[in-house]
Amino acid sequence: MMLLWFAAVLSLYAQEIDLSLRWASAFSIGDKHEFYQNNQVMIEPSDTYQLIFSIKYISAQPYEVKNDCVWIKIPGESLGQILVETTSDCQKRNQPQVVWDHLKSIQFELNENSLKLLVSLENGRVKTQHIQFLNVPKKQKFKLFDSSVPNREYKGVFFLALNPSEEFKASQNRELLDDEACKLEDQTCLKCKNNFYKIGDKDNIQYFCGNPRCGEKNRPACPRGEKWQRKRDLFSCRLNPEHLYCGPNLTLECQGELGFCR
Amino acid sequence: MTNKGQSLPISIPKIFLYLLIGIGIAILFLLFLKYRPVESLNSDQAHQLREVVLSAIPKISERWVEGDLEKKFNAKMWSCPELAFDEAIHPSFLKCRQEYFECWAQGKAQVDSYVQVKLGKSNFKVKLKPHSNGLMTQYISRHTFSEAGFPDKGILINLEVENLGVWPVILEDTCRDTYLLERVYSYGPRPKRNESSKEMMWDNFGRSIFVDKFLVSQSDVAHWRGSVAKDPVQPALNLSDVEQEEYCESIGARKLEAKIWDAATMTPSDLSRPMPEFVVKPWLPWTRDRRGTFFEKAALDEDWKPSLHDCKRAFVKECTSVYRPHESDNVSWTGVYHVLGGESERFRNPIEPELVQRESSKRLFARSSGHKLGSRIKKASASGFRCYREVYP
């Protein structure tokens, strides 16, 4: 009798992961699935595991940054599941933990800084969960007098893990040195030791770590903008480089569409 | 007498059975301890902690951003060793300021050092728990607390609710900078008649640029270096160009460029037209030209003496009052302060690399023609600096 009770309690604990607490300090969402629309019932491809997004957060034990990859087993012949796998890169597999099991249908709504899960169970019951990602910034259109601080749920407040047992150990993952290339899409620019900068325009944008020191010798040309001329001409480094400038006595040299001062 | 025919109350197979059950329970318990999800422990308590702290956050945030709301910072009432009373300190300096927040959290700012939260029938007190070094606040920058995706500048505090636990948060410096509208601007001072001047039109469409409101203070530099500021409120004047760049990089920014400074201080003639054919430039941040200003009065009258109000507008050589670097009357159209007079400042200037220092400063008399926007000189004296940030989508 006692054994049965214990097993029941154990199975309850093994299944339920409180995502709202686990991700209370989530600060970045990545690896978003391109196919699934918000609030769409997930039916295809049935009986497969699909990565729907990954999320970076600060765990309390140990007190450090972790990355959860969120997988969904699409219901088909067998019932569906929602699982999280804690791994630095979702390509690298790890032991998954089941969030919800025995699911007949699964829907989710992933917005800029919130997630809604809506599932129906084998017995017909419907379960929902709404999670607000307090640290994930929303896009904003800046106005006069606005500050550069990201538009989080509580402006100017960044939450770490609840009830940590020790002092936070930063992983010093800003390891990219000056002038190394980086990308905004995969968030590698956040790993620049000394900030990052953009060169180029429109289809020829590249990002590099460090300080551009634009306009100086052997450094990128400074951006001058394209609308001040009030012309419809297309700007081009080789044909019309007036959208760039260099310091006195330096000449603009084009490498493709990117301008440098020599 | 013993009854030899009667068996023992507990038989050996039963003992084995109980033993097996015991071992089974122990194994299950160990497995449970190993594989339990951490969040499940005291999750009600954690949920309550979350709710209480989130209810207190607006008040905590207000205290950080607004500083000395009750105006208790005066010579008679002040007793905070981290932030000694100084007449040069304007209330703006106490906003998003670690020294003031530390003082408040330690209960020395003459106001309650906690936030009361009522949830249902229960009352909770949210206060700060000291770090291991005994201080309530810890300075955060890209260099001191490096983790991709974390704030670039702020303070780390531990919010504690009795019997519920602790939730550490970073309060970001939301007071530091102000947005430069996307529009066409022009570099350089307004040229005099028949005078050729180096001007350059440019625009920042598609770029999100933010300019520091005030000069970088000695307090800011001391936090960055982990040292103690001699005169925290005063601008940091003795940093080399490299050190100025390094400081700005440490908070995810760059040393301010001359053309961005001109844009942030020269009020556009028509804000509703972001793409004017010509940029008409003012000489002063507050009016189009010098007529009727105290600069003109000083030029016309040798006995002119500035009023307190004049010195708040621009602290010039004639001013005898206390110089307050965070005075809020000396402001431009974008909300950048300390535009004319006061301590001079240095920029990066790729257009005219020699002309890096703002000419207008407290070293010039009010009658000097150097008190005009866009006017720069070669690096001449110790000067302050500020940073700017570009935010990418």
XYZ file of C-alpha atoms in Angstrom:
655
model
C 0.000 0.000 0.000
C 2.726 2.359 1.102
C 4.798 1.436 -1.948
C 1.937 2.294 -4.270
C 1.430 5.651 -2.608
C 5.106 6.425 -2.872
C 5.193 5.435 -6.530
C 2.196 7.672 -7.217
C 3.850 10.656 -5.534
C 7.075 9.931 -7.398
C 5.355 9.763 -10.789
C 3.589 13.063 -10.049
C 6.879 14.767 -9.291
C 8.612 13.154 -12.253
C 6.042 14.505 -14.687
C 5.267 18.032 -13.595
C 7.925 20.656 -14.189
C 6.823 24.114 -13.176
C 7.907 26.071 -16.225
C 6.770 29.425 -14.852
C 9.308 29.091 -12.047
C 11.990 27.367 -14.085
C 11.866 30.165 -16.693
C 11.240 33.051 -14.279
C 14.647 34.424 -15.310
C 14.493 33.558 -19.042
C 16.204 36.260 -21.080
C 16.593 35.038 -24.641
C 14.576 32.916 -27.093
C 16.201 31.181 -30.070
C 15.885 28.270 -32.505
C 12.256 29.155 -33.300
C 10.541 26.625 -35.552
C 9.706 28.263 -38.876
C 6.787 26.036 -39.814
C 4.306 26.191 -36.957
C 1.936 29.139 -36.653
C 0.728 30.350 -33.286
C -2.429 28.599 -32.026
C -2.275 25.998 -34.766
C -3.064 22.423 -33.664
C 0.128 20.458 -34.260
C -0.719 17.452 -36.393
C 2.128 17.061 -38.855
C 4.474 15.271 -39.092
C 2.767 12.956 -36.634
C 4.733 10.781 -34.224
C 7.884 12.886 -34.699
C 9.820 15.055 -32.300
C 10.040 18.733 -33.301
C 12.202 21.423 -31.727
C 9.904 24.447 -31.349
C 12.248 26.901 -29.622
C 15.092 27.192 -27.159
C 15.272 29.450 -24.159
C 18.161 30.767 -22.077
C 17.535 31.283 -18.382
C 19.373 31.393 -15.077
C 18.987 28.290 -12.975
C 19.157 28.422 -9.183
C 20.949 25.121 -8.597
C 23.614 25.456 -9.848
C 23.328 29.223 -10.118
C 24.305 29.675 -13.748
C 22.976 30.288 -17.259
C 21.296 27.278 -18.875
C 19.653 26.641 -22.218
C 16.460 24.588 -22.515
C 15.512 23.146 -25.890
C 11.752 22.658 -26.025
C 10.657 19.604 -28.011
C 7.179 18.456 -28.869
C 6.278 14.925 -29.802
C 3.435 15.446 -32.252
C 0.478 13.168 -31.417
C -0.343 10.536 -34.009
C -0.690 6.842 -33.457
C 0.819 7.363 -30.054
C 0.055 10.248 -27.695
C 2.048 13.479 -27.670
C 4.513 14.941 -25.195
C 6.160 18.244 -24.323
C 9.773 17.814 -23.285
C 12.680 20.040 -22.310
C 16.295 19.126 -22.868
C 18.965 21.157 -21.104
C 21.952 21.512 -23.389
C 24.155 24.383 -24.552
C 23.275 23.681 -28.190
C 20.049 22.014 -29.331
C 22.046 19.992 -31.879
C 23.750 18.276 -28.950
C 21.313 15.877 -27.339
C 20.894 15.331 -23.627
C 18.504 13.463 -21.336
C 15.060 15.061 -21.901
C 12.637 15.803 -19.074
C 8.928 15.355 -19.680
C 6.871 18.471 -18.990
C 3.476 17.110 -20.008
C 2.691 13.577 -21.143
C -0.222 11.617 -22.692
C -1.382 14.519 -24.869
C -4.061 14.123 -27.479
C -3.540 17.543 -29.052
C -1.018 20.349 -28.601
C -1.187 24.058 -29.449
C 1.215 26.841 -28.503
C 1.459 30.587 -28.902
C 4.991 31.954 -28.719
C 5.130 35.746 -28.724
C 7.983 38.186 -28.208
C 8.109 37.634 -24.459
C 5.409 35.139 -23.560
C 4.359 31.552 -24.188
C 0.928 29.975 -23.984
C 0.590 26.196 -23.998
C -2.796 24.599 -24.629
C -3.102 20.820 -24.594
C -5.869 18.255 -24.349
C -5.263 15.075 -22.404
C -6.225 11.516 -23.195
C -9.239 11.789 -20.857
C -10.508 14.916 -22.644
C -9.350 17.401 -19.992
C -7.794 20.620 -21.274
C -4.695 22.095 -19.650
C -3.236 25.533 -20.286
C -0.207 27.429 -19.078
C 0.776 31.034 -19.670
C 4.389 32.004 -19.045
C 5.676 35.566 -19.116
C 9.386 35.896 -19.936
C 10.225 38.833 -17.700
C 13.690 39.485 -19.114
C 13.042 39.008 -22.820
C 12.802 42.456 -24.435
C 9.997 43.472 -26.771
C 10.696 45.461 -29.918
C 10.014 49.153 -29.545
C 9.724 52.251 -31.660
C 11.827 54.869 -29.922
C 10.567 58.372 -29.174
C 12.294 61.575 -28.112
C 13.691 61.266 -24.542
C 13.545 57.432 -24.549
C 16.446 55.589 -22.931
C 18.401 52.801 -24.626
C 17.447 50.277 -21.938
C 15.591 47.328 -23.515
C 11.817 47.221 -23.295
C 11.378 44.384 -20.792
C 8.167 43.515 -18.927
C 9.407 45.608 -15.990
C 11.457 48.342 -17.672
C 14.975 48.486 -16.260
C 14.666 45.326 -14.155
C 16.451 42.063 -14.993
C 15.540 39.057 -12.843
C 18.025 36.350 -11.878
C 17.082 32.927 -10.441
C 14.722 32.612 -7.489
C 16.283 31.510 -4.220
C 19.823 30.802 -5.406
C 22.039 28.954 -2.979
C 25.265 30.792 -3.805
C 26.697 33.836 -5.609
C 26.128 33.948 -9.370
C 28.918 32.517 -11.499
C 29.108 34.434 -14.777
C 30.430 32.158 -17.478
C 32.581 34.844 -19.131
C 31.171 33.841 -22.493
C 31.981 37.173 -24.123
C 35.014 35.657 -25.719
C 34.949 37.146 -29.248
C 37.848 39.544 -29.740
C 37.945 42.841 -31.653
C 37.364 42.682 -35.421
C 36.047 39.107 -35.336
C 32.886 38.769 -37.454
C 29.602 38.098 -35.678
C 25.905 37.789 -36.524
C 22.803 39.296 -34.994
C 20.557 36.368 -35.962
C 22.416 33.753 -33.962
C 23.205 36.263 -31.195
C 26.964 35.748 -31.557
C 27.407 39.559 -31.465
C 26.352 39.441 -27.807
C 29.502 37.425 -27.207
C 31.836 40.236 -28.301
C 34.169 41.219 -25.499
C 34.091 44.899 -26.440
C 30.703 45.494 -28.019
C 30.183 45.298 -31.805
C 29.550 47.472 -34.834
C 27.875 47.363 -38.223
C 29.344 48.227 -41.599
C 27.630 48.343 -44.970
C 24.065 49.041 -45.989
C 20.965 47.180 -47.085
C 22.025 43.826 -48.589
C 25.672 44.188 -47.638
C 25.561 44.462 -43.881
C 28.279 42.863 -41.809
C 28.830 42.960 -38.074
C 32.193 42.872 -36.307
C 33.277 42.865 -32.676
C 35.111 45.826 -31.154
C 35.266 49.540 -31.824
C 34.973 50.585 -35.495
C 37.036 53.787 -35.018
C 35.395 54.744 -38.280
C 37.016 57.286 -40.576
C 40.547 56.590 -39.298
C 43.352 55.036 -41.336
C 42.744 51.371 -42.175
C 39.407 51.415 -40.433
C 35.865 51.250 -41.894
C 34.505 54.437 -43.455
C 31.919 56.277 -41.337
C 28.249 56.061 -42.316
C 26.782 59.370 -43.481
C 23.260 58.140 -44.202
C 21.414 58.138 -47.502
C 18.519 60.540 -47.137
C 20.391 63.790 -46.461
C 20.986 64.171 -50.231
C 17.269 63.977 -51.035
C 18.063 62.079 -54.245
C 16.695 58.803 -55.437
C 20.118 57.625 -56.707
C 21.229 54.298 -55.406
C 24.266 54.610 -53.226
C 27.126 52.329 -54.023
C 30.644 52.258 -52.661
C 32.120 52.265 -56.193
C 29.644 54.464 -58.119
C 28.340 56.975 -55.575
C 30.097 56.704 -52.207
C 28.583 59.828 -50.661
C 26.896 57.757 -47.978
C 30.343 57.177 -46.468
C 33.187 59.446 -45.400
C 36.775 59.222 -44.185
C 38.985 61.594 -42.197
C 41.080 64.291 -43.922
C 43.860 63.072 -46.269
C 42.443 59.561 -46.375
C 40.898 57.932 -49.416
C 37.903 55.685 -49.520
C 38.684 52.187 -50.756
C 35.897 49.792 -51.644
C 36.041 46.109 -50.820
C 32.929 44.916 -52.567
C 30.290 47.280 -51.221
C 32.116 47.886 -47.939
C 34.173 51.067 -47.641
C 37.479 51.422 -45.799
C 39.726 54.434 -45.229
C 43.309 54.150 -46.509
C 7.241 -22.578 31.219
C 7.458 -22.209 27.507
C 4.985 -23.449 24.996
C 7.177 -25.380 22.547
C 4.350 -25.937 20.046
C 3.654 -22.147 19.567
C 5.520 -20.358 16.714
C 7.210 -16.903 17.071
C 4.869 -13.900 16.498
C 6.980 -12.771 13.446
C 8.202 -15.439 11.093
C 11.500 -15.231 9.194
C 9.866 -14.895 5.713
C 7.864 -11.932 7.071
C 11.051 -10.309 8.329
C 12.518 -10.705 4.826
C 9.395 -9.218 3.305
C 9.488 -6.147 5.582
C 13.189 -5.822 4.926
C 12.591 -5.914 1.173
C 9.814 -3.313 1.451
C 12.123 -1.132 3.524
C 14.956 -1.436 1.020
C 12.500 -0.766 -1.838
C 11.244 2.396 -0.157
C 14.814 3.524 0.483
C 15.773 2.946 -3.176
C 12.673 4.773 -4.422
C 13.394 7.624 -2.035
C 16.989 7.874 -3.277
C 15.774 7.778 -6.892
C 13.265 10.496 -6.079
C 15.965 12.664 -4.537
C 18.162 12.157 -7.588
C 15.603 12.843 -10.307
C 13.204 15.267 -8.650
C 12.721 18.494 -10.594
C 14.312 21.288 -8.555
C 11.383 23.633 -9.154
C 8.989 21.283 -7.422
C 10.560 21.899 -4.057
C 8.509 24.407 -2.091
C 6.946 25.577 -5.326
C 4.058 27.269 -3.469
C 6.580 29.251 -1.495
C 8.494 30.116 -4.674
C 5.289 31.218 -6.401
C 4.442 33.428 -3.449
C 7.946 34.904 -3.426
C 7.573 35.646 -7.127
C 4.219 37.337 -6.625
C 5.374 39.425 -3.664
C 8.564 40.602 -5.375
C 6.753 41.450 -8.615
C 4.266 43.509 -6.585
C 7.130 45.379 -4.906
C 9.159 45.975 -8.073
C 7.403 49.211 -9.190
C 8.221 50.861 -5.844
C 11.805 49.556 -5.784
C 12.262 50.674 -9.372
C 10.824 54.112 -8.586
C 13.272 54.533 -5.706
C 16.175 53.634 -8.038
C 15.070 55.853 -10.925
C 13.778 58.849 -8.941
C 16.327 58.754 -6.100
C 15.658 61.170 -3.263
C 11.889 61.522 -3.778
C 11.296 63.044 -0.329
C 14.123 65.598 -0.734
C 15.883 64.465 2.432
C 19.333 65.107 0.996
C 20.397 68.183 2.910
C 23.229 69.045 5.267
C 21.192 68.755 8.484
C 19.523 65.429 7.920
C 22.115 63.510 5.983
C 24.239 60.829 7.642
C 25.322 58.529 4.866
C 29.076 57.878 4.793
C 28.971 56.485 1.227
C 27.522 59.740 -0.044
C 28.567 62.702 2.063
C 26.451 65.839 1.722
C 27.852 68.170 -0.906
C 26.259 71.375 -2.175
C 27.476 70.505 -5.662
C 25.091 67.542 -5.750
C 21.899 68.289 -7.655
C 18.937 65.852 -7.160
C 19.519 64.571 -10.732
C 22.789 63.038 -9.537
C 20.898 60.828 -7.071
C 18.820 59.164 -9.812
C 19.952 55.646 -10.835
C 22.906 56.266 -8.507
C 24.458 53.343 -6.657
C 25.673 55.491 -3.754
C 22.170 56.816 -3.025
C 20.512 53.403 -3.390
C 23.090 51.794 -1.082
C 22.410 54.521 1.455
C 18.636 54.032 1.148
C 18.883 50.236 1.454
C 21.023 50.588 4.578
C 18.296 52.689 6.176
C 20.347 55.900 6.270
C 18.358 57.986 3.782
C 15.773 59.176 6.358
C 13.015 57.090 4.702
C 11.830 53.482 5.085
C 14.381 51.135 3.566
C 11.840 48.497 2.562
C 8.658 48.140 0.527
C 5.443 46.887 2.105
C 3.276 44.576 0.001
C -0.242 43.405 0.812
C -1.437 40.241 -0.889
C -4.831 39.015 0.208
C -4.837 39.238 4.000
C -1.081 38.912 4.373
C 1.483 41.699 4.639
C 5.024 41.222 3.406
C 8.115 43.347 3.783
C 10.495 43.377 0.813
C 13.975 44.584 1.689
C 17.512 44.169 0.438
C 19.772 41.381 1.684
C 23.475 42.231 1.791
C 25.959 40.569 -0.557
C 28.826 38.559 0.911
C 30.946 41.753 1.173
C 28.321 43.359 3.410
C 27.145 45.854 0.780
C 23.564 45.953 -0.469
C 24.489 46.775 -4.065
C 27.027 45.482 -6.549
C 28.098 47.439 -9.652
C 27.352 45.688 -12.941
C 28.934 46.376 -16.326
C 29.959 44.368 -19.374
C 33.422 44.069 -17.840
C 32.536 43.304 -14.231
C 29.688 40.814 -14.750
C 30.215 39.522 -18.236
C 27.419 37.328 -19.559
C 25.967 37.653 -23.053
C 22.407 38.970 -22.962
C 22.712 40.574 -19.521
C 22.368 44.344 -18.920
C 25.379 46.498 -19.754
C 25.168 48.813 -16.744
C 23.341 48.743 -13.433
C 23.423 47.323 -9.924
C 22.819 43.810 -8.615
C 20.617 43.599 -5.510
C 19.105 40.717 -3.522
C 15.403 41.272 -2.827
C 14.435 39.362 0.296
C 11.009 38.474 1.647
C 11.013 37.055 5.175
C 10.206 33.317 5.329
C 9.867 33.149 1.545
C 13.374 33.657 0.210
C 15.539 35.824 -1.993
C 15.252 36.934 -5.608
C 18.354 38.692 -6.991
C 17.654 41.324 -9.662
C 19.699 43.783 -11.698
C 18.411 47.362 -11.759
C 19.545 48.884 -15.032
C 20.666 52.449 -15.446
C 17.620 53.853 -17.229
C 18.630 57.454 -16.454
C 21.819 57.518 -18.470
C 20.914 58.426 -22.044
C 18.369 59.906 -24.408
C 17.256 59.092 -27.944
C 18.373 61.047 -31.007
C 15.468 61.293 -33.449
C 15.998 59.889 -36.931
C 16.412 62.899 -39.218
C 18.873 64.980 -41.268
C 21.511 66.885 -39.252
C 24.509 69.062 -39.968
C 27.970 68.937 -38.400
C 29.770 72.148 -37.408
C 28.840 75.562 -36.011
C 26.508 77.998 -37.730
C 28.825 79.914 -40.083
C 29.159 83.669 -39.774
C 28.399 85.773 -42.851
C 31.111 85.495 -45.513
C 32.898 82.875 -43.467
C 33.594 79.432 -44.803
C 33.089 76.759 -42.226
C 33.411 73.030 -42.354
C 29.841 71.790 -42.391
C 28.626 68.346 -43.314
C 25.085 67.154 -43.719
C 24.324 63.617 -42.629
C 21.392 61.564 -41.431
C 20.753 58.778 -38.952
C 17.751 57.115 -40.610
C 17.695 53.427 -39.709
C 20.031 53.986 -36.758
C 18.966 54.045 -33.094
C 21.457 56.371 -31.388
C 21.365 57.344 -27.702
C 23.479 60.075 -26.108
C 24.564 60.295 -22.453
C 22.620 63.003 -20.644
C 25.539 64.063 -18.433
C 29.321 63.977 -18.500
C 30.800 60.773 -17.072
C 31.323 61.453 -13.367
C 34.168 60.500 -11.052
C 31.681 58.176 -9.349
C 31.061 56.337 -12.654
C 34.796 55.898 -13.252
C 35.424 54.774 -9.664
C 32.818 51.999 -9.963
C 34.383 50.876 -13.222
C 37.874 50.799 -11.713
C 36.740 49.445 -8.337
C 38.259 52.453 -6.585
C 36.895 55.281 -4.425
C 36.035 58.636 -6.002
C 37.561 61.702 -4.372
C 34.769 63.945 -5.585
C 32.031 61.607 -6.907
C 29.706 64.245 -8.405
C 32.350 66.068 -10.465
C 33.089 65.035 -14.071
C 36.055 62.694 -14.628
C 38.584 65.048 -16.225
C 41.889 63.225 -16.179
C 41.318 60.143 -18.308
C 43.370 59.620 -21.450
C 41.596 59.180 -24.787
C 42.187 55.425 -24.560
C 40.766 55.267 -21.024
C 37.720 57.259 -22.095
C 37.110 54.747 -24.915
C 37.629 51.843 -22.506
C 35.159 53.229 -20.002
C 32.477 53.641 -22.679
C 33.120 50.132 -24.009
C 32.710 48.735 -20.497
C 29.068 49.843 -20.549
C 28.337 48.792 -24.127
C 28.862 52.263 -25.572
C 31.362 54.430 -27.503
C 32.980 57.772 -26.818
C 30.688 60.494 -28.157
C 31.389 61.784 -31.676
C 31.382 65.510 -32.453
C 28.734 65.256 -35.167
C 26.339 63.393 -32.835
C 26.908 66.061 -30.171
C 25.998 68.798 -32.664
C 22.854 66.889 -33.631
C 21.793 66.374 -30.008
C 22.290 70.029 -29.046
C 21.197 72.107 -32.080
C 17.403 72.397 -32.019
C 15.962 71.687 -35.495
C 13.992 74.586 -36.949
C 11.020 72.332 -37.746
C 10.684 69.054 -35.866
C 7.879 67.907 -38.142
C 10.216 67.885 -41.190
C 12.837 65.174 -40.698
C 14.364 65.727 -44.157
C 14.883 69.480 -44.595
C 16.790 70.750 -47.639
C 18.975 72.924 -45.423
C 19.689 72.637 -41.736
C 19.265 76.035 -40.089
C 21.497 76.007 -37.032
C 21.065 77.907 -33.794
C 23.953 79.429 -31.862
C 22.524 78.477 -28.510
C 20.491 75.511 -27.284
C 17.611 77.655 -26.061
C 17.174 80.340 -28.735
C 18.074 80.844 -32.416
C 20.649 83.583 -31.730
C 22.219 85.567 -28.905
C 19.750 88.484 -28.885
C 18.281 89.067 -25.441
C 20.432 86.411 -23.782
C 22.830 87.026 -20.927
C 25.704 86.349 -23.336
C 24.680 89.468 -25.298
C 24.171 91.477 -22.121
C 27.662 90.502 -20.956
C 29.134 91.530 -24.307
C 27.465 94.962 -24.164
C 27.995 95.756 -20.462
C 31.435 95.520 -18.875
C 29.950 95.541 -15.359
C 27.571 92.689 -16.056
C 27.279 90.088 -13.300
C 25.478 86.780 -13.824
C 22.413 85.920 -11.768
C 22.013 82.524 -10.114
C 19.610 81.635 -12.905
C 22.194 82.574 -15.574
C 24.767 80.312 -13.916
C 22.278 77.438 -13.848
C 21.804 77.929 -17.595
C 25.523 78.044 -18.377
C 28.221 78.140 -15.725
C 30.645 80.784 -17.034
C 33.818 82.308 -15.601
C 31.967 85.124 -13.819
C 29.843 82.675 -11.782
C 30.708 82.594 -8.087
C 28.048 80.105 -6.979
C 28.749 76.394 -6.467
C 29.223 74.559 -9.773
C 26.704 71.702 -10.005
C 27.502 69.339 -12.897
C 24.012 67.787 -12.805
C 22.093 71.056 -12.942
C 18.963 70.491 -15.000
C 18.413 73.997 -16.491
C 21.301 73.653 -18.956
C 19.418 71.331 -21.311
C 19.098 70.781 -25.067
C 16.116 69.756 -27.186
C 16.944 66.033 -26.842
C 17.287 66.091 -23.047
C 21.090 66.233 -23.062
C 22.316 68.378 -20.162
C 25.327 70.559 -19.547
C 25.493 71.911 -23.097
C 27.321 75.227 -22.609
C 29.766 76.411 -19.924
C 30.852 74.247 -16.999
C 33.608 71.704 -17.483
C 34.708 71.311 -21.064
C 34.431 67.966 -22.816
C 36.244 65.997 -25.467
C 34.808 64.102 -28.440
C 36.034 61.756 -31.109
C 35.985 63.682 -34.350
C 36.802 61.802 -37.563
C 35.706 64.822 -39.684
C 38.201 67.279 -38.157
C 40.427 65.079 -35.953
C 42.252 68.073 -34.441
C 39.118 69.804 -33.159
C 38.037 67.564 -30.324
C 37.257 69.829 -27.381
C 34.092 71.862 -26.785
C 35.109 75.524 -26.724
C 32.414 76.723 -24.338
C 33.433 76.097 -20.739
C 33.621 77.744 -17.330
C 37.072 79.008 -18.313
C 35.524 81.562 -20.713
C 33.849 84.844 -19.751
C 30.202 85.149 -20.780
C 31.097 87.765 -23.419
C 33.329 85.248 -25.277
C 32.186 84.185 -28.729
C 33.264 80.651 -27.834
C 29.944 80.067 -26.068
C 28.170 78.748 -29.127
C 27.082 75.342 -30.311
C 29.358 73.343 -32.577
C 32.412 75.449 -31.759
C 35.427 73.278 -31.033
C 39.106 73.795 -30.330
C 42.217 71.603 -30.214
C 42.726 69.544 -27.075
C 43.762 72.248 -24.615
C 43.002 71.291 -21.033
C 41.755 68.495 -18.842
C 38.262 67.754 -20.063
C 35.391 65.414 -19.446
C 33.632 63.122 -21.870
C 30.398 61.276 -22.441
C 29.396 58.143 -24.314
C 26.797 57.235 -26.921
C 25.135 53.925 -27.720
C 23.854 52.493 -30.961
C 21.126 49.885 -30.524
C 20.702 47.321 -33.301
C 17.381 45.616 -34.021
